[in-house]
CSV table of C-alpha atoms and ligand atoms in Angstrom, one decimal:
chain,number,residue,atom,x,y,z
A,17,ASP,CA,0.0,0.0,0.0
A,18,MET,CA,3.0,2.4,-0.1
A,19,LEU,CA,3.4,4.3,-3.3
A,20,PHE,CA,7.0,5.0,-4.5
A,21,SER,CA,8.2,6.3,-7.8
A,22,ASP,CA,8.5,3.8,-10.6
A,23,ASP,CA,12.3,3.8,-10.7
A,24,SER,CA,12.8,3.3,-7.0
A,25,ALA,CA,14.2,0.2,-5.4
A,26,PHE,CA,12.0,-2.8,-5.6
A,27,HIS,CA,12.3,-6.1,-3.8
A,28,LEU,CA,10.5,-9.3,-3.4
A,29,PRO,CA,7.8,-9.5,-0.7
A,30,LEU,CA,9.0,-11.1,2.5
A,31,SER,CA,6.2,-13.7,2.2
A,32,THR,CA,7.7,-14.8,-1.1
A,33,GLY,CA,11.1,-15.2,0.5
A,34,LEU,CA,9.7,-17.2,3.5
A,35,ASN,CA,7.6,-19.4,1.3
A,36,SER,CA,10.7,-20.2,-0.9
A,37,LEU,CA,12.6,-21.2,2.3
A,38,LEU,CA,9.8,-23.6,3.1
A,39,ASP,CA,9.9,-25.0,-0.4
A,40,LYS,CA,13.6,-25.6,0.0
A,41,ALA,CA,13.4,-27.3,3.4
A,42,ARG,CA,14.4,-30.9,3.5
A,43,VAL,CA,15.6,-31.5,7.0
A,44,ALA,CA,14.6,-28.9,9.5
A,45,VAL,CA,13.0,-25.5,9.7
A,46,GLU,CA,14.0,-23.7,12.8
A,47,ILE,CA,12.2,-20.5,13.7
A,48,VAL,CA,12.6,-17.9,16.4
A,49,SER,CA,9.9,-15.4,16.8
A,50,PRO,CA,8.4,-13.3,19.6
A,51,VAL,CA,4.9,-14.0,18.2
A,52,TRP,CA,3.0,-16.6,16.2
A,53,PHE,CA,0.0,-15.1,14.6
A,54,LEU,CA,-0.1,-16.1,11.0
A,55,SER,CA,-3.8,-16.9,10.5
A,56,PRO,CA,-6.2,-14.0,10.8
A,57,SER,CA,-9.9,-14.8,10.8
A,58,ASP,CA,-11.8,-15.1,7.5
A,59,TYR,CA,-13.4,-11.8,8.3
A,60,VAL,CA,-10.0,-10.0,8.6
A,61,SER,CA,-8.8,-11.7,5.4
A,62,SER,CA,-11.7,-10.2,3.6
A,63,PHE,CA,-10.2,-6.7,4.3
A,64,TYR,CA,-6.6,-7.8,3.7
A,65,PRO,CA,-6.7,-10.3,0.9
A,66,ALA,CA,-2.9,-10.7,1.2
A,67,ALA,CA,-3.2,-11.7,4.9
A,68,GLY,CA,-2.8,-15.4,4.4
A,69,GLN,CA,0.4,-15.2,2.4
A,70,VAL,CA,2.4,-17.4,4.6
A,71,LYS,CA,-0.1,-20.0,5.5
A,72,GLN,CA,0.1,-22.0,8.6
A,73,ASP,CA,-1.0,-25.0,6.5
A,74,LYS,CA,2.2,-24.6,4.5
A,75,PHE,CA,4.2,-25.6,7.6
A,76,SER,CA,2.2,-28.8,8.0
A,77,ASP,CA,2.6,-29.5,4.3
A,78,THR,CA,6.3,-29.1,4.6
A,79,LEU,CA,6.4,-31.5,7.5
A,80,HIS,CA,4.4,-34.1,5.6
A,81,ARG,CA,6.2,-33.7,2.3
A,82,THR,CA,9.7,-33.9,3.6
A,83,GLY,CA,9.4,-35.4,7.0
A,84,CYS,CA,11.4,-32.4,8.2
A,85,ARG,CA,11.3,-31.0,11.7
A,86,VAL,CA,9.9,-27.6,12.5
A,87,LEU,CA,11.3,-26.2,15.7
A,88,LEU,CA,9.8,-23.0,17.0
A,89,PHE,CA,11.0,-20.8,19.6
A,90,LEU,CA,8.4,-18.3,20.8
A,91,PHE,CA,7.9,-15.7,23.3
A,92,PHE,CA,4.3,-14.5,23.2
A,93,PHE,CA,1.1,-16.3,22.3
A,94,SER,CA,0.1,-19.9,22.3
A,95,PRO,CA,2.0,-22.2,20.1
A,96,PRO,CA,0.5,-22.9,16.6
A,97,ASN,CA,-1.8,-25.9,16.5
A,98,PHE,CA,-0.2,-28.0,13.8
A,99,ALA,CA,1.1,-31.4,14.6
A,100,GLY,CA,4.8,-32.2,14.5
A,101,ALA,CA,6.2,-28.9,15.5
A,102,GLU,CA,8.3,-28.8,18.6
A,103,VAL,CA,7.8,-25.6,20.5
A,104,HIS,CA,10.0,-24.3,23.2
A,105,LYS,CA,9.4,-21.1,25.2
A,106,VAL,CA,11.7,-19.1,27.3
A,107,ASN,CA,10.9,-17.2,30.5
A,108,MET,CA,12.8,-14.0,29.8
A,109,THR,CA,11.3,-12.4,33.0
A,110,ALA,CA,13.3,-14.9,35.0
A,111,LEU,CA,16.4,-14.8,32.9
A,112,THR,CA,16.9,-11.1,32.1
A,113,GLY,CA,13.7,-9.2,32.9
A,114,GLY,CA,13.4,-8.3,29.3
A,115,PHE,CA,11.8,-9.8,26.1
A,116,LEU,CA,12.7,-12.0,23.3
A,117,GLU,CA,12.7,-9.8,20.2
A,118,SER,CA,14.8,-12.2,18.0
A,119,SER,CA,13.3,-13.0,14.6
A,120,PHE,CA,15.0,-15.3,12.3
A,121,TRP,CA,14.7,-18.7,10.4
A,122,VAL,CA,17.4,-21.3,9.8
A,123,VAL,CA,16.5,-23.9,7.1
A,124,ASP,CA,18.5,-27.1,6.8
A,125,ARG,CA,21.3,-25.1,8.5
A,126,LYS,CA,22.1,-23.8,5.0
A,127,HIS,CA,19.6,-21.0,4.2
A,128,PHE,CA,18.3,-18.3,6.5
A,129,TYR,CA,16.1,-15.3,7.0
A,130,ILE,CA,16.8,-12.5,9.4
A,131,GLY,CA,15.0,-9.2,9.7
A,132,SER,CA,12.5,-7.0,11.5
A,133,ALA,CA,9.4,-9.1,10.7
A,134,SER,CA,8.2,-11.7,13.1
A,135,MET,CA,5.6,-14.4,12.4
A,136,ASP,CA,2.7,-12.1,12.4
A,137,TRP,CA,0.4,-11.8,9.4
A,138,ARG,CA,0.4,-8.0,9.7
A,139,SER,CA,4.2,-8.0,9.2
A,140,LEU,CA,3.8,-10.0,6.0
A,141,THR,CA,1.1,-7.9,4.4
A,142,THR,CA,0.4,-4.3,4.1
A,143,VAL,CA,-0.1,-3.1,7.7
A,144,ILE,CA,3.5,-3.0,9.0
A,145,LYS,CA,6.5,-2.0,6.9
A,146,GLU,CA,9.3,-4.5,7.4
A,147,LEU,CA,12.7,-5.3,6.0
A,148,GLY,CA,14.7,-8.5,6.1
A,149,VAL,CA,17.2,-10.6,4.1
A,150,VAL,CA,16.9,-14.2,2.9
A,151,VAL,CA,20.3,-15.8,2.3
A,152,TYR,CA,20.5,-19.1,0.3
A,153,ASP,CA,23.2,-21.7,0.3
A,154,CYS,CA,25.4,-20.2,2.9
A,155,LYS,CA,26.3,-22.9,5.3
A,156,PRO,CA,29.0,-21.2,7.4
A,157,LEU,CA,26.8,-18.2,8.3
A,158,ALA,CA,23.6,-20.3,8.7
A,159,LEU,CA,25.5,-22.4,11.2
A,160,ASP,CA,26.5,-19.4,13.2
A,161,LEU,CA,22.9,-18.2,13.3
A,162,HIS,CA,21.8,-21.7,14.2
A,163,LYS,CA,24.1,-21.5,17.2
A,164,VAL,CA,22.0,-18.6,18.5
A,165,PHE,CA,18.9,-20.8,18.0
A,166,SER,CA,20.5,-23.7,19.9
A,167,LEU,CA,21.4,-21.4,22.8
A,168,TYR,CA,17.7,-20.3,23.1
A,169,TRP,CA,16.5,-23.8,22.7
A,170,GLY,CA,18.5,-24.9,25.7
A,171,LEU,CA,17.1,-22.2,27.9
A,172,GLN,CA,13.6,-23.7,28.0
A,173,HIS,CA,12.5,-24.2,31.7
A,174,LYS,CA,15.7,-22.4,32.9
A,175,THR,CA,15.4,-19.8,35.5
A,176,PHE,CA,19.0,-18.8,35.6
A,177,ILE,CA,21.6,-18.1,32.9
A,178,PRO,CA,24.4,-20.7,32.7
A,179,THR,CA,27.8,-19.5,33.9
A,180,PHE,CA,29.5,-21.5,31.1
A,181,TRP,CA,28.1,-22.1,27.6
A,182,SER,CA,28.9,-25.2,25.7
A,183,LYS,CA,31.7,-24.9,23.1
A,184,ARG,CA,29.2,-26.0,20.5
A,185,LEU,CA,27.6,-22.5,20.8
A,186,PHE,CA,30.8,-20.6,20.0
A,187,PRO,CA,30.6,-19.0,16.6
A,188,PHE,CA,33.1,-19.2,13.7
A,189,PHE,CA,32.8,-15.6,12.8
A,190,SER,CA,32.9,-12.3,14.8
A,191,LYS,CA,33.8,-8.7,14.4
A,192,GLY,CA,37.5,-9.5,14.8
A,193,LYS,CA,37.3,-12.5,12.6
A,194,PRO,CA,34.6,-12.0,10.0
A,195,GLY,CA,33.7,-14.7,7.5
A,196,SER,CA,35.1,-13.9,4.1
A,197,LEU,CA,32.4,-15.1,1.7
A,198,LEU,CA,31.2,-14.7,-1.8
A,199,VAL,CA,27.8,-13.2,-2.2
A,200,ASN,CA,26.7,-13.4,-5.8
A,201,GLN,CA,30.4,-13.5,-6.9
A,202,THR,CA,31.3,-10.5,-4.8
A,203,LYS,CA,33.6,-10.8,-1.8
A,204,VAL,CA,32.1,-9.6,1.5
A,205,GLU,CA,33.0,-9.9,5.2
A,206,THR,CA,30.3,-11.0,7.4
A,207,TYR,CA,29.2,-12.2,10.9
A,208,ILE,CA,26.2,-12.7,13.2
A,209,SER,CA,25.9,-10.7,16.4
A,210,SER,CA,23.5,-11.1,19.3
A,211,SER,CA,22.1,-9.5,22.5
A,212,PRO,CA,21.9,-9.2,25.4
A,213,ASP,CA,25.5,-9.6,26.7
A,214,VAL,CA,24.4,-12.4,29.1
A,215,PHE,CA,23.4,-14.5,26.0
A,216,THR,CA,26.6,-13.7,24.1
A,217,THR,CA,29.0,-16.6,24.2
A,218,LYS,CA,32.8,-16.5,23.9
A,219,ASP,CA,33.9,-15.3,20.4
A,220,ARG,CA,30.4,-13.9,19.6
A,221,SER,CA,30.2,-10.1,18.9
A,222,SER,CA,27.4,-8.4,20.6
A,223,ASP,CA,24.9,-6.3,18.6
A,224,LEU,CA,26.4,-3.2,20.2
A,225,GLU,CA,29.9,-4.1,19.2
A,226,ALA,CA,28.6,-4.8,15.7
A,227,ILE,CA,26.7,-1.4,15.5
A,228,SER,CA,29.7,0.4,16.9
A,229,ALA,CA,32.1,-1.2,14.4
A,230,VAL,CA,29.8,-0.3,11.4
A,231,ILE,CA,29.5,3.3,12.6
A,232,GLN,CA,33.2,3.7,13.2
A,233,GLN,CA,34.2,2.2,9.8
A,234,ALA,CA,31.9,4.6,7.9
A,235,ARG,CA,33.8,7.2,6.0
A,236,HIS,CA,31.2,9.1,4.0
A,237,PHE,CA,27.7,8.4,5.3
A,238,ILE,CA,25.6,6.6,7.8
A,239,TYR,CA,21.9,6.0,7.1
A,240,ILE,CA,19.8,4.6,9.9
A,241,SER,CA,16.2,3.4,9.7
A,242,ILE,CA,14.9,2.5,13.0
A,243,ILE,CA,11.6,2.5,14.9
A,244,ASP,CA,12.7,4.2,18.1
A,245,TYR,CA,15.9,6.1,18.8
A,246,LEU,CA,16.3,7.0,22.5
A,247,PRO,CA,19.8,7.2,24.2
A,248,VAL,CA,18.3,6.7,27.6
A,249,ASP,CA,18.4,3.6,29.9
A,250,SER,CA,14.9,3.9,31.4
A,251,PHE,CA,15.2,0.6,33.1
A,252,ALA,CA,17.7,1.9,35.6
A,253,SER,CA,16.3,3.0,38.9
A,254,VAL,CA,17.1,6.6,37.9
A,255,PRO,CA,16.9,7.1,34.1
A,256,ARG,CA,20.4,7.6,32.7
A,257,TYR,CA,21.9,9.0,29.5
A,258,TRP,CA,22.9,6.0,27.5
A,259,SER,CA,25.7,7.1,25.2
A,260,ARG,CA,26.9,3.9,23.5
A,261,ILE,CA,25.4,4.7,20.1
A,262,ASP,CA,24.6,8.4,20.5
A,263,GLY,CA,28.3,9.2,21.4
A,264,LEU,CA,29.6,7.3,18.3
A,265,LEU,CA,27.2,9.2,16.0
A,266,ARG,CA,28.3,12.5,17.5
A,267,GLU,CA,31.9,11.5,17.0
A,268,ALA,CA,31.2,10.5,13.4
A,269,LEU,CA,29.4,13.8,12.7
A,270,ILE,CA,31.8,16.2,14.3
A,271,LEU,CA,35.2,14.6,14.2
A,272,ARG,CA,35.0,12.6,10.9
A,273,ASN,CA,32.6,14.8,9.0
A,274,VAL,CA,30.4,11.8,8.2
A,275,HIS,CA,26.9,12.6,6.8
A,276,VAL,CA,24.3,11.1,9.1
A,277,ARG,CA,20.7,10.4,8.2
A,278,LEU,CA,18.3,9.1,10.8
A,279,LEU,CA,14.9,7.9,9.7
A,280,ILE,CA,12.8,7.2,12.8
A,281,SER,CA,9.2,6.1,13.1
A,282,CYS,CA,6.6,8.5,14.3
A,283,TRP,CA,4.0,6.6,16.2
A,284,GLU,CA,2.0,6.8,19.4
A,285,GLU,CA,4.8,5.4,21.5
A,286,THR,CA,7.5,7.7,20.3
A,287,HIS,CA,9.0,9.0,23.6
A,288,PRO,CA,8.9,12.8,23.7
A,289,LEU,CA,12.6,12.9,24.8
A,290,THR,CA,13.5,11.4,21.4
A,291,PHE,CA,13.0,14.8,19.9
A,292,ASN,CA,15.3,16.6,22.4
A,293,PHE,CA,18.1,14.2,21.6
A,294,ILE,CA,17.5,14.6,17.9
A,295,TRP,CA,17.4,18.4,18.0
A,296,SER,CA,20.7,18.3,19.9
A,297,LEU,CA,22.2,16.0,17.3
A,298,LYS,CA,21.1,18.4,14.5
A,299,SER,CA,22.3,21.4,16.3
A,300,LEU,CA,25.9,20.0,16.3
A,301,CYS,CA,26.1,20.5,12.6
A,302,MET,CA,27.2,23.8,11.3
A,303,ASP,CA,28.3,23.9,7.7
A,304,SER,CA,30.8,21.2,7.7
A,305,CYS,CA,28.6,18.2,8.5
A,306,ILE,CA,25.1,17.2,7.7
A,307,CYS,CA,22.8,15.5,10.2
A,308,ALA,CA,19.3,15.2,8.9
A,309,VAL,CA,16.5,13.5,10.6
A,310,ARG,CA,13.1,12.6,9.2
A,311,SER,CA,10.3,10.6,10.6
A,312,LEU,CA,8.5,8.0,8.5
A,313,TYR,CA,5.0,6.9,8.7
A,314,ASN,CA,2.9,4.9,6.4
A,315,CYS,CA,-0.6,6.2,6.2
A,316,VAL,CA,-2.2,2.8,6.8
A,317,GLY,CA,0.4,1.1,8.9
A,318,MET,CA,3.6,1.5,10.8
A,319,ASN,CA,7.3,1.5,10.0
A,320,HIS,CA,9.1,-1.3,11.7
A,321,ASN,CA,12.4,-1.3,9.9
A,322,ARG,CA,15.6,-1.9,11.9
A,323,PHE,CA,18.7,-1.5,9.8
A,324,MET,CA,21.7,0.7,9.2
A,325,VAL,CA,23.6,1.1,5.9
A,326,THR,CA,26.9,3.1,5.4
A,327,ASP,CA,29.2,3.5,2.5
A,328,LYS,CA,30.9,0.3,3.6
A,329,ALA,CA,28.5,-2.0,5.4
A,330,VAL,CA,25.0,-3.0,6.5
A,331,TYR,CA,23.7,-4.0,9.8
A,332,ILE,CA,20.3,-5.7,10.0
A,333,GLY,CA,19.0,-6.4,13.4
A,334,ASN,CA,16.0,-7.2,15.7
A,335,LEU,CA,16.3,-4.5,18.3
A,336,ASP,CA,15.3,-0.8,18.6
A,337,TRP,CA,18.1,1.6,19.4
A,338,VAL,CA,17.0,2.3,22.9
A,339,GLY,CA,19.2,1.9,26.0
A,340,LYS,CA,17.4,-0.9,27.7
A,341,GLU,CA,16.9,-3.0,24.6
A,342,PHE,CA,20.5,-4.2,24.3
A,343,THR,CA,20.8,-4.8,28.0
A,344,TYR,CA,17.7,-6.9,28.6
A,345,ASN,CA,16.2,-8.1,25.3
A,346,ALA,CA,17.3,-11.0,23.1
A,347,GLY,CA,18.0,-10.2,19.5
A,348,ALA,CA,20.3,-11.1,16.7
A,349,GLY,CA,22.0,-9.1,13.9
A,350,LEU,CA,23.7,-9.6,10.6
A,351,VAL,CA,26.7,-7.5,9.4
A,352,ILE,CA,27.8,-7.6,5.8
A,353,SER,CA,30.7,-5.3,4.8
A,354,HIS,CA,32.9,-4.6,1.9
A,355,PRO,CA,36.5,-5.7,2.5
A,356,ALA,CA,38.6,-2.6,3.2
A,357,ASN,CA,41.0,-3.0,0.3
A,358,VAL,CA,38.5,-3.9,-2.5
A,359,THR,CA,37.5,-0.9,-4.5
A,360,GLU,CA,36.0,-2.4,-7.7
A,361,ARG,CA,32.9,-4.4,-6.9
A,362,ASN,CA,29.5,-5.7,-8.2
A,363,SER,CA,26.2,-4.6,-6.9
A,364,THR,CA,25.9,-6.0,-3.4
A,365,VAL,CA,23.5,-6.1,-0.5
A,366,VAL,CA,25.1,-2.8,0.7
A,367,GLU,CA,24.1,-1.0,-2.5
A,368,GLN,CA,20.7,-2.6,-2.4
A,369,LEU,CA,20.0,-1.3,1.1
A,370,GLN,CA,21.4,2.2,0.3
A,371,ALA,CA,18.8,2.3,-2.5
A,372,VAL,CA,16.0,1.1,-0.1
A,373,PHE,CA,17.0,3.8,2.4
A,374,LYS,CA,17.0,6.5,-0.2
A,375,ARG,CA,13.7,5.4,-1.6
A,376,ASP,CA,12.1,5.7,1.9
A,377,TRP,CA,13.9,8.9,2.7
A,378,PHE,CA,12.7,10.8,-0.4
A,379,SER,CA,9.3,9.2,-0.3
A,380,ARG,CA,6.0,11.1,0.5
A,381,TYR,CA,5.9,9.2,3.8
A,382,ALA,CA,9.0,10.9,5.3
A,383,ASN,CA,8.8,14.3,7.0
A,384,THR,CA,11.6,16.4,8.2
A,385,ILE,CA,11.6,16.9,11.9
A,386,GLN,CA,11.7,20.6,12.7
A,387,THR,CA,13.9,21.9,15.5
A,388,ASN,CA,12.0,22.7,18.6
A,389,LYS,CA,8.7,21.4,17.2
A,390,ILE,CA,7.3,18.2,18.5
A,391,PRO,CA,5.6,16.4,15.6
A,392,VAL,CA,2.2,14.9,16.2
A,393,CYS,CA,2.8,11.2,16.1
A,394,SER,CA,-0.2,9.9,17.8
A,395,ASN,CA,-3.1,10.3,15.6
A,396,ILE,CA,-5.8,7.7,15.4
A,397,ILE,CA,-4.3,5.9,12.4
A,398,HIS,CA,-1.0,5.3,14.2
A,399,LYS,CA,-2.8,4.1,17.3
A,400,ILE,CA,-4.7,1.5,15.2
A,401,CYS,CA,-1.5,0.3,13.7
A,402,SER,CA,0.7,0.2,16.8
A,403,ILE,CA,1.6,-3.2,17.8
A,404,THR,CA,0.9,-2.9,21.5
A,405,PHE,CA,-2.5,-1.5,20.8
A,406,MET,CA,-3.2,-4.4,18.4
A,407,LYS,CA,-2.0,-6.9,20.9
A,408,SER,CA,-4.2,-5.5,23.6
A,409,LEU,CA,-7.2,-5.6,21.4
A,410,GLN,CA,-6.7,-8.8,19.6
A,411,LYS,CA,-10.0,-10.1,20.8
A,412,ASN,CA,-11.7,-7.1,19.4
A,413,PHE,CA,-10.1,-7.3,16.0
A,414,THR,CA,-13.2,-6.8,14.0
A,415,THR,CA,-13.7,-3.4,15.7
A,416,ILE,CA,-10.3,-2.2,14.8
A,417,LEU,CA,-10.6,-3.2,11.2
A,418,LEU,CA,-13.9,-1.5,10.8
A,419,LEU,CA,-12.3,1.6,12.1
A,420,VAL,CA,-9.4,1.4,9.6
A,421,LYS,CA,-11.8,0.9,6.8
A,422,LYS,CA,-13.7,4.0,7.8
A,423,ILE,CA,-10.6,6.2,7.9
A,424,LYS,CA,-9.4,5.0,4.5
B,6,NAG,C1,8.8,-16.7,34.9
B,6,NAG,O1,9.6,-16.4,35.9
B,6,NAG,C2,9.1,-15.5,36.9
B,6,NAG,C3,10.2,-15.1,37.8
B,6,NAG,O2,11.0,-16.1,38.2
B,6,NAG,C4,7.9,-16.2,37.6
B,6,NAG,O3,7.3,-15.3,38.5
B,6,NAG,C5,6.9,-16.6,36.5
B,6,NAG,O4,5.9,-17.4,37.1
B,6,NAG,C6,7.5,-17.4,35.4
B,6,NAG,N1,6.6,-17.6,34.4
B,6,NAG,C7,6.3,-18.8,33.9
B,6,NAG,C8,5.3,-18.9,32.8
B,6,NAG,O5,6.9,-19.8,34.2
B,7,NAG,C1,31.8,-9.4,-10.1
B,7,NAG,O1,31.2,-10.6,-10.7
B,7,NAG,C2,31.9,-11.3,-11.6
B,7,NAG,C3,31.1,-12.4,-12.2
B,7,NAG,O2,29.7,-12.1,-12.2
B,7,NAG,C4,33.2,-11.8,-11.0
B,7,NAG,O3,34.0,-12.5,-12.0
B,7,NAG,C5,34.0,-10.7,-10.4
B,7,NAG,O4,35.1,-11.2,-9.7
B,7,NAG,C6,33.1,-9.9,-9.4
B,7,NAG,N1,33.9,-8.8,-8.9
B,7,NAG,C7,34.1,-8.6,-7.6
B,7,NAG,C8,34.9,-7.4,-7.2
B,7,NAG,O5,33.8,-9.4,-6.8
B,8,NAG,C1,42.8,-7.6,1.1
B,8,NAG,O1,43.0,-7.9,2.5
B,8,NAG,C2,43.0,-9.2,2.8
B,8,NAG,C3,43.1,-9.4,4.3
B,8,NAG,O2,42.6,-8.3,5.0
B,8,NAG,C4,44.0,-10.0,2.0
B,8,NAG,O3,43.9,-11.4,2.3
B,8,NAG,C5,43.9,-9.7,0.5
B,8,NAG,O4,45.0,-10.3,-0.2
B,8,NAG,C6,43.9,-8.2,0.3
B,8,NAG,N1,43.6,-8.1,-1.2
B,8,NAG,C7,44.2,-7.2,-1.9
B,8,NAG,C8,43.7,-7.1,-3.3
B,8,NAG,O5,45.1,-6.4,-1.5
B,9,NAG,C1,22.0,-12.2,-6.0
B,9,NAG,O1,21.4,-12.8,-7.2
B,9,NAG,C2,20.1,-13.0,-7.2
B,9,NAG,C3,19.7,-13.8,-8.4
B,9,NAG,O2,20.2,-13.2,-9.5
B,9,NAG,C4,19.3,-11.7,-7.1
B,9,NAG,O3,17.9,-11.9,-7.0
B,9,NAG,C5,19.7,-11.0,-5.8
B,9,NAG,O4,19.1,-9.7,-5.7
B,9,NAG,C6,21.3,-10.8,-5.8
B,9,NAG,N1,21.6,-10.3,-4.5
B,9,NAG,C7,22.5,-9.4,-4.3
B,9,NAG,C8,22.8,-9.0,-2.9
B,9,NAG,O5,23.1,-8.8,-5.2
């Protein structure tokens, strides 16, 4: 439902990618998702014809066809009711006091998906704007992501975090030792990161280390598309300034003259302090550097993207850039960067994401945030589309959809 100019970046729908992963599955489909909510009622489907694009039946079919295992790792909601899937849950309250936000698939330990969309029909249709990548035939990296899955799998019924992790969970690749792989004949360096620190095994880079490295390596520009940007640790007994990412962006802006663009979502839960931090970032830039901030909203839904792209690398993750997220919540990230000494190269995932970012930035849905003016983010449309609101009203779904229809 979003209109972009004809020549802007175009990519396959996420549902197409996920269905293709199910078609390829021969041994095991392993999924981590905070939610499992793929089948809306027939009534809902009548408003959103695309709603059943990744059908729950398709999982059962895959099981029957290939005899493969489907392992699910969920946080919210009851497990799906199809036979054969093994479902584990984790009590994050007991382990970290946070949430499981991780969202990825590993298929046959060879292919994988990672991105902002969880297994929620709204994420796979028109209501919520998401972005993820599907990687085929990439055993080394799929195995590293699978190790994150295995770690979660072992935490079922646990009420404490193990002091030592099994060696099996240690990754091959990290920030200091990235995997040197060919993606479509182009050499890249890559690794998987994870959060929080207490779930990060030896040799695994944390999401924060990954984000820091990508920001620090940028020479010309840093484009960030994120739901919430708030450098505050609000979980601490007294809210504290949380400088880990904000400080690096300021350094990039002022000391390295790197051009920073921040595309945040404007929605009902945008914390008012967000704008104070953004104004202060903007005011740092005189003539020599550019810091531009826009907020993005989709008139029928909500922007849920969580990625960063620079002139050198991409980071695609599961968490918002808010202090408490990285300390308490579980998430995973993927870094793909151009090797430092290669100048000539083919079109890569880095260029593709740059194009996606620019498409959104220059689209009709992005508005510049004016200094000292708090934008109105919480009109009724955003309320309807906000996830928490939807969750709280799931039982009253028909009412919400009627409302959407009326506004449209
Ligand atoms: C999760 O852990 C918390 C704290 O230990 C406990 O109060 C709660 O009952 C547990 N929840 C479940 C579903 O086991
Ligand atoms: C670009 O792709 C071609 C084949 O499609 C390959 O031969 C060449 O090495 C690639 N260039 C780089 C820099 O990876
Ligand atoms: C680039 O650097 C890598 C190690 O960082 C090295 O193995 C490779 O030979 C270098 N390539 C060129 C073209 O210098
Ligand atoms: C790799 O090649 C496939 C098939 O040609 C194409 O669909 C995809 O967009 C390419 N990916 C990248 C990152 O260039």
